[in-house]
Tab-separated table of C-alpha atoms in Angstrom:
chain	number	residue	atom	x	y	z
A	1	MET	CA	138.265	-48.270	70.384
A	2	PHE	CA	137.936	-45.686	67.905
A	3	SER	CA	136.459	-42.419	69.054
A	4	HIS	CA	132.865	-41.518	68.425
A	5	PHE	CA	132.192	-39.863	65.086
A	6	CYS	CA	129.446	-37.446	63.742
A	7	LEU	CA	126.627	-39.106	61.871
A	8	SER	CA	128.129	-38.426	58.603
A	9	ILE	CA	131.540	-37.822	57.112
A	10	MET	CA	132.613	-36.526	53.877
A	11	ALA	CA	136.286	-36.062	52.994
A	12	LEU	CA	138.299	-34.919	49.830
A	13	ILE	CA	141.925	-35.976	49.488
A	14	THR	CA	143.664	-34.268	46.621
A	15	VAL	CA	146.744	-35.959	45.320
A	16	SER	CA	149.503	-33.841	43.679
A	17	GLY	CA	152.784	-34.525	42.152
A	18	PHE	CA	155.160	-34.509	39.196
A	19	PRO	CA	153.933	-36.693	36.110
A	20	SER	CA	154.913	-40.377	36.730
A	21	SER	CA	155.891	-39.766	40.336
A	22	GLY	CA	153.879	-42.546	41.625
A	23	LYS	CA	150.500	-40.786	42.375
A	24	SER	CA	148.382	-43.627	41.385
A	25	THR	CA	150.316	-46.209	43.420
A	26	ARG	CA	150.086	-44.006	46.389
A	27	SER	CA	146.371	-43.329	45.818
A	28	SER	CA	145.872	-47.079	45.745
A	29	GLN	CA	147.810	-47.655	48.960
A	30	LEU	CA	145.783	-44.835	50.708
A	31	LYS	CA	142.596	-46.242	49.612
A	32	ALA	CA	143.825	-49.759	50.811
A	33	PHE	CA	144.679	-48.291	54.210
A	34	LEU	CA	141.149	-46.452	54.604
A	35	ASP	CA	139.291	-49.502	53.396
A	36	ALA	CA	141.219	-51.599	56.018
A	37	LYS	CA	140.538	-48.914	58.720
A	38	LEU	CA	136.719	-49.020	57.994
A	39	ALA	CA	136.655	-52.742	58.061
A	40	ASP	CA	138.341	-52.870	61.520
A	41	PRO	CA	135.888	-54.553	64.097
A	42	ASP	CA	136.802	-51.764	66.514
A	43	TYR	CA	135.635	-49.021	64.219
A	44	ASN	CA	132.165	-47.766	65.424
A	45	GLY	CA	131.623	-44.748	63.024
A	46	PRO	CA	129.381	-44.464	60.114
A	47	ALA	CA	129.573	-46.587	57.139
A	48	LEU	CA	131.813	-45.061	54.680
A	49	THR	CA	132.993	-45.910	51.129
A	50	VAL	CA	136.325	-44.830	49.610
A	51	GLN	CA	136.507	-43.864	45.979
A	52	ILE	CA	139.320	-42.763	43.586
A	53	ILE	CA	138.551	-40.326	40.848
A	54	SER	CA	141.395	-40.259	38.369
A	55	ASP	CA	142.471	-39.641	34.713
A	56	ASP	CA	142.264	-43.495	34.442
A	57	SER	CA	138.725	-43.678	35.781
A	58	LEU	CA	137.442	-40.934	33.559
A	59	ASN	CA	139.210	-42.224	30.545
A	60	ILE	CA	141.356	-39.043	30.181
A	61	ASP	CA	144.197	-39.693	27.919
A	62	ARG	CA	147.654	-38.542	28.811
A	63	ALA	CA	147.849	-36.926	25.448
A	64	VAL	CA	145.399	-34.226	26.596
A	65	TYR	CA	148.302	-32.569	28.516
A	66	ASN	CA	150.111	-31.949	25.192
A	67	ASP	CA	147.957	-28.875	24.608
A	68	SER	CA	146.489	-26.370	26.984
A	69	ARG	CA	143.192	-26.244	25.030
A	70	SER	CA	142.559	-29.987	25.464
A	71	GLU	CA	143.957	-29.874	29.002
A	72	LYS	CA	141.282	-27.398	30.276
A	73	PRO	CA	138.181	-29.560	29.372
A	74	ALA	CA	140.051	-32.503	30.980
A	75	ARG	CA	140.326	-30.621	34.334
A	76	GLY	CA	136.805	-29.673	34.012
A	77	ALA	CA	135.645	-33.455	33.683
A	78	ILE	CA	137.794	-34.133	36.844
A	79	PHE	CA	135.990	-31.114	38.788
A	80	THR	CA	132.522	-32.235	37.514
A	81	ALA	CA	133.072	-35.875	38.575
A	82	MET	CA	134.279	-34.595	41.924
A	83	GLN	CA	131.249	-32.539	42.552
A	84	ARG	CA	128.909	-35.324	41.273
A	85	GLU	CA	130.447	-38.035	43.572
A	86	MET	CA	130.447	-35.731	46.793
A	87	SER	CA	127.870	-37.211	49.083
A	88	PRO	CA	127.504	-38.036	52.811
A	89	ASN	CA	129.741	-40.841	54.143
A	90	LYS	CA	132.128	-40.960	51.171
A	91	ILE	CA	135.892	-40.324	51.174
A	92	LEU	CA	136.956	-39.235	47.636
A	93	ILE	CA	140.460	-39.298	46.443
A	94	ILE	CA	141.508	-37.208	43.481
A	95	ASP	CA	144.261	-38.869	41.724
A	96	SER	CA	145.583	-36.506	38.985
A	97	LEU	CA	148.339	-34.069	38.325
A	98	ASN	CA	146.558	-31.352	40.194
A	99	TYR	CA	149.776	-29.355	39.510
A	100	ILE	CA	148.013	-25.895	39.225
A	101	LYS	CA	147.309	-24.147	42.571
A	102	GLY	CA	144.342	-22.324	41.062
A	103	PHE	CA	142.749	-25.799	40.196
A	104	ARG	CA	143.322	-27.092	43.840
A	105	TYR	CA	141.939	-23.961	45.242
A	106	GLN	CA	138.868	-24.363	43.020
A	107	MET	CA	138.464	-27.959	44.429
A	108	TYR	CA	139.006	-26.610	47.995
A	109	CYS	CA	136.225	-24.039	47.749
A	110	ALA	CA	133.867	-26.619	46.459
A	111	ALA	CA	134.646	-28.801	49.337
A	112	ARG	CA	134.032	-26.018	51.813
A	113	GLU	CA	130.727	-25.267	50.202
A	114	ALA	CA	129.702	-28.919	50.471
A	115	LYS	CA	131.131	-28.730	54.389
A	116	VAL	CA	133.662	-31.548	53.429
A	117	ARG	CA	136.889	-32.193	55.317
A	118	VAL	CA	140.018	-31.824	53.127
A	119	ALA	CA	143.573	-33.052	52.962
A	120	THR	CA	146.390	-32.953	50.398
A	121	LEU	CA	148.802	-35.792	49.624
A	122	TYR	CA	152.011	-34.563	47.986
A	123	VAL	CA	153.796	-37.209	46.084
A	124	VAL	CA	157.595	-36.362	45.808
A	125	ALA	CA	159.975	-37.884	43.504
A	126	PRO	CA	163.144	-36.230	41.743
A	127	PRO	CA	162.402	-35.144	38.169
A	128	ASP	CA	165.026	-37.665	36.827
A	129	THR	CA	163.425	-40.624	38.675
A	130	CYS	CA	159.918	-39.463	37.439
A	131	ARG	CA	161.457	-39.324	33.806
A	132	GLU	CA	162.969	-42.724	34.000
A	133	TRP	CA	159.692	-44.190	35.352
A	134	ASN	CA	157.773	-42.293	32.578
A	135	THR	CA	159.901	-43.733	29.835
A	136	SER	CA	159.880	-47.240	31.183
A	137	ARG	CA	156.088	-47.506	31.422
A	138	GLN	CA	154.601	-50.246	29.212
A	139	ASP	CA	150.906	-49.592	29.877
A	140	GLY	CA	150.524	-46.983	27.298
A	141	LYS	CA	150.022	-44.089	29.794
A	142	SER	CA	153.393	-42.367	29.523
A	143	TYR	CA	153.695	-38.727	28.608
A	144	GLN	CA	155.474	-37.500	25.751
A	145	SER	CA	158.975	-36.203	26.399
A	146	GLU	CA	158.303	-32.663	25.609
A	147	THR	CA	155.019	-32.655	27.535
A	148	PHE	CA	156.631	-34.316	30.394
A	149	ASP	CA	159.401	-31.571	30.607
A	150	ASN	CA	156.655	-28.766	30.257
A	151	LEU	CA	154.606	-30.134	33.130
A	152	ILE	CA	157.618	-30.474	35.332
A	153	GLN	CA	158.483	-26.795	34.700
A	154	ARG	CA	154.956	-25.545	35.233
A	155	TYR	CA	154.309	-27.389	38.416
A	156	GLU	CA	153.225	-25.445	41.313
A	157	GLU	CA	154.231	-27.061	44.371
A	158	PRO	CA	151.683	-27.492	47.307
A	159	SER	CA	152.281	-25.576	50.523
A	160	SER	CA	151.143	-26.061	54.002
A	161	MET	CA	151.214	-22.287	54.365
A	162	VAL	CA	148.156	-21.951	52.271
A	163	ARG	CA	144.657	-22.970	53.403
A	164	TRP	CA	143.674	-24.814	50.150
A	165	ASP	CA	146.769	-27.366	50.517
A	166	SER	CA	146.322	-27.714	54.316
A	167	PRO	CA	146.685	-30.243	55.947
A	168	LEU	CA	149.408	-31.284	53.763
A	169	PHE	CA	150.955	-34.808	53.971
A	170	THR	CA	154.296	-35.543	51.983
A	171	VAL	CA	155.275	-38.902	50.828
A	172	LEU	CA	158.727	-39.509	49.399
A	173	TRP	CA	159.537	-41.833	46.505
A	174	GLU	CA	161.577	-43.879	48.989
A	175	ASP	CA	158.767	-44.332	51.438
A	176	GLU	CA	157.236	-47.739	51.690
A	177	SER	CA	153.735	-46.446	52.321
A	178	VAL	CA	151.580	-43.325	52.850
A	179	PRO	CA	151.044	-41.525	56.052
A	180	GLY	CA	147.731	-43.228	56.608
A	181	GLU	CA	147.122	-42.630	60.238
A	182	ALA	CA	147.741	-38.875	59.964
A	183	ILE	CA	145.526	-38.537	57.070
A	184	TRP	CA	142.763	-40.588	58.834
A	185	GLU	CA	142.933	-38.308	61.743
A	186	ALA	CA	142.666	-35.151	59.598
A	187	ILE	CA	139.539	-36.372	57.558
A	188	THR	CA	137.576	-37.834	60.493
A	189	LYS	CA	138.398	-35.428	63.355
A	190	GLY	CA	139.754	-32.252	61.613
A	191	ASN	CA	137.705	-28.975	61.588
A	192	ILE	CA	135.197	-28.479	58.793
A	193	LYS	CA	135.739	-24.962	57.353
A	194	PRO	CA	132.737	-22.888	56.787
A	195	PRO	CA	131.780	-22.048	53.077
A	196	ASN	CA	133.500	-18.982	51.795
A	197	SER	CA	131.317	-15.858	52.132
A	198	GLY	CA	131.543	-15.462	48.438
A	199	THR	CA	129.820	-18.700	47.707
A	200	LEU	CA	126.895	-18.090	50.059
A	201	HIS	CA	123.431	-17.638	48.637
A	202	VAL	CA	122.364	-13.990	48.895
A	203	ALA	CA	118.852	-13.123	48.965
A	204	LYS	CA	117.774	-10.454	46.376
A	205	ALA	CA	116.469	-7.175	47.626
A	206	PRO	CA	112.715	-6.364	46.843
A	207	SER	CA	112.063	-5.070	43.407
A	208	ASP	CA	111.074	-1.538	44.616
A	209	ALA	CA	114.139	-1.246	46.942
A	210	LEU	CA	115.651	1.516	44.950
A	211	HIS	CA	112.278	3.430	44.524
A	212	ILE	CA	111.827	3.288	48.348
A	213	LEU	CA	115.492	4.304	49.135
A	214	GLU	CA	114.893	7.430	46.879
A	215	GLN	CA	111.508	8.353	48.268
A	216	THR	CA	112.687	7.835	51.890
A	217	THR	CA	115.759	9.885	51.558
A	218	THR	CA	113.900	12.616	49.935
A	219	SER	CA	111.475	12.791	52.797
A	220	MET	CA	114.333	12.693	55.205
A	221	VAL	CA	115.777	15.773	53.569
A	222	SER	CA	112.592	17.615	53.856
A	223	SER	CA	112.164	16.757	57.438
A	224	VAL	CA	115.595	17.552	58.479
A	225	LEU	CA	115.205	20.940	56.738
A	226	ALA	CA	112.126	21.786	58.412
A	227	GLU	CA	113.433	20.991	61.922
A	228	ALA	CA	116.497	23.018	61.141
A	229	SER	CA	114.481	25.993	60.256
A	230	ASN	CA	112.420	25.587	63.475
A	231	ALA	CA	115.522	25.424	65.490
A	232	GLY	CA	116.837	28.676	63.956
A	233	GLY	CA	120.355	27.609	63.810
A	234	SER	CA	120.602	26.532	67.564
A	235	GLY	CA	121.228	22.919	66.610
A	236	GLY	CA	120.573	20.005	69.075
A	237	LEU	CA	118.856	16.575	69.071
A	238	VAL	CA	115.403	16.504	67.318
A	239	THR	CA	113.217	13.574	66.236
A	240	ILE	CA	111.897	13.467	62.706
A	241	SER	CA	109.216	11.251	60.978
A	242	PRO	CA	109.883	11.431	57.266
A	243	SER	CA	107.223	8.890	56.582
A	244	GLN	CA	104.602	6.829	58.401
A	245	GLY	CA	106.130	4.203	60.801
A	246	ILE	CA	109.620	5.782	60.568
A	247	LYS	CA	111.194	7.802	63.284
A	248	ALA	CA	114.848	8.928	63.506
A	249	ARG	CA	116.756	10.989	66.011
A	250	VAL	CA	119.025	13.512	64.261
A	251	THR	CA	121.698	15.916	65.944
A	252	LEU	CA	121.560	19.158	64.031
A	253	PRO	CA	124.757	21.340	63.974
A	254	ALA	CA	124.585	24.713	65.670
A	255	ARG	CA	124.377	26.596	62.533
A	256	ASN	CA	122.100	27.092	59.407
A	257	VAL	CA	121.780	23.926	57.303
A	258	THR	CA	121.146	24.501	53.701
A	259	LEU	CA	119.168	22.540	51.137
A	260	SER	CA	122.200	22.167	48.913
A	261	GLU	CA	124.258	20.513	51.737
A	262	LEU	CA	121.405	18.175	52.467
A	263	GLN	CA	120.992	17.156	48.872
A	264	ARG	CA	124.680	16.439	48.510
A	265	LEU	CA	124.695	14.205	51.692
A	266	LYS	CA	121.508	12.399	50.255
A	267	ARG	CA	123.312	11.738	46.874
A	268	GLN	CA	126.270	10.184	48.757
A	269	PHE	CA	124.106	7.950	50.750
A	270	VAL	CA	121.945	6.886	47.969
A	271	THR	CA	124.895	6.018	45.744
A	272	VAL	CA	126.472	3.838	48.461
A	273	HIS	CA	123.151	1.991	49.199
A	274	LYS	CA	122.205	1.562	45.477
A	275	LYS	CA	125.462	-0.415	44.976
A	276	ALA	CA	124.793	-2.518	48.237
A	277	ILE	CA	121.383	-3.215	46.902
A	278	THR	CA	122.504	-4.249	43.562
A	279	LEU	CA	125.399	-6.462	44.690
A	280	GLY	CA	123.474	-7.855	47.670
A	281	SER	CA	126.213	-6.829	49.963
A	282	THR	CA	123.710	-5.429	52.551
A	283	GLU	CA	121.845	-8.741	52.795
A	284	ARG	CA	125.202	-10.669	52.943
A	285	ASP	CA	126.556	-8.604	55.905
A	286	GLU	CA	123.264	-9.272	57.728
A	287	HIS	CA	123.619	-12.966	56.989
A	288	LEU	CA	127.106	-13.146	58.193
A	289	ASN	CA	126.561	-11.010	61.245
């Protein structure tokens, strides 16, 4: 019997490899394996669907890779389709070149934000074999010779050492099938990584936060200066109330404290917290803690 699953599963499987290395064939093999797994009578998990998003499904012609200006919108179309199709109880297979590590990282971040399990399938074939397969294609989906060589040269190989390519599964051109069982384990039982802190929603500070900061620190300076004068340079722990509802305990140094010194410390404090308020880092730290 299959082990118990959570109520909903989403997974993103990124397929990467040289042009004409067999990525679409491997994607179809993987989809067939997953569909069979889900149709197994012993499967007792949630109802899942498996979908392939590819250049072909989006009608992206291979000619777009002839020029970087046309290639960028094509990647944008793949990314948009991926985001649109991410939904509970769906396994997405992204069948495209995915040869730029920055693009794979972008998809990984989107998956993390959506709390989706991820995996990468690396389809490996020698360049000469890929070139032979490319030239022998009769379906009108081959790459121009110059484009093919350029894509091979620019290809950024996936690595299991980086988080956005992990877990990484490799299938060789000589292999009969994909490592389906291992991928199934990864996308159904693997850890769901939390969203990157940079993608978390950050609450805005109140509109009068900067005014209150300036007003409160000015009162603090006046209160500290008054207590220091009363202490006569003896120092020690004192309690100040710069404004209604605020109390603070301050340890004064055993010497005279000057107004210019306190003003300098106030400016430093205000500068740091102005930046925190503007960028939202104060609220973000509180959220993460």
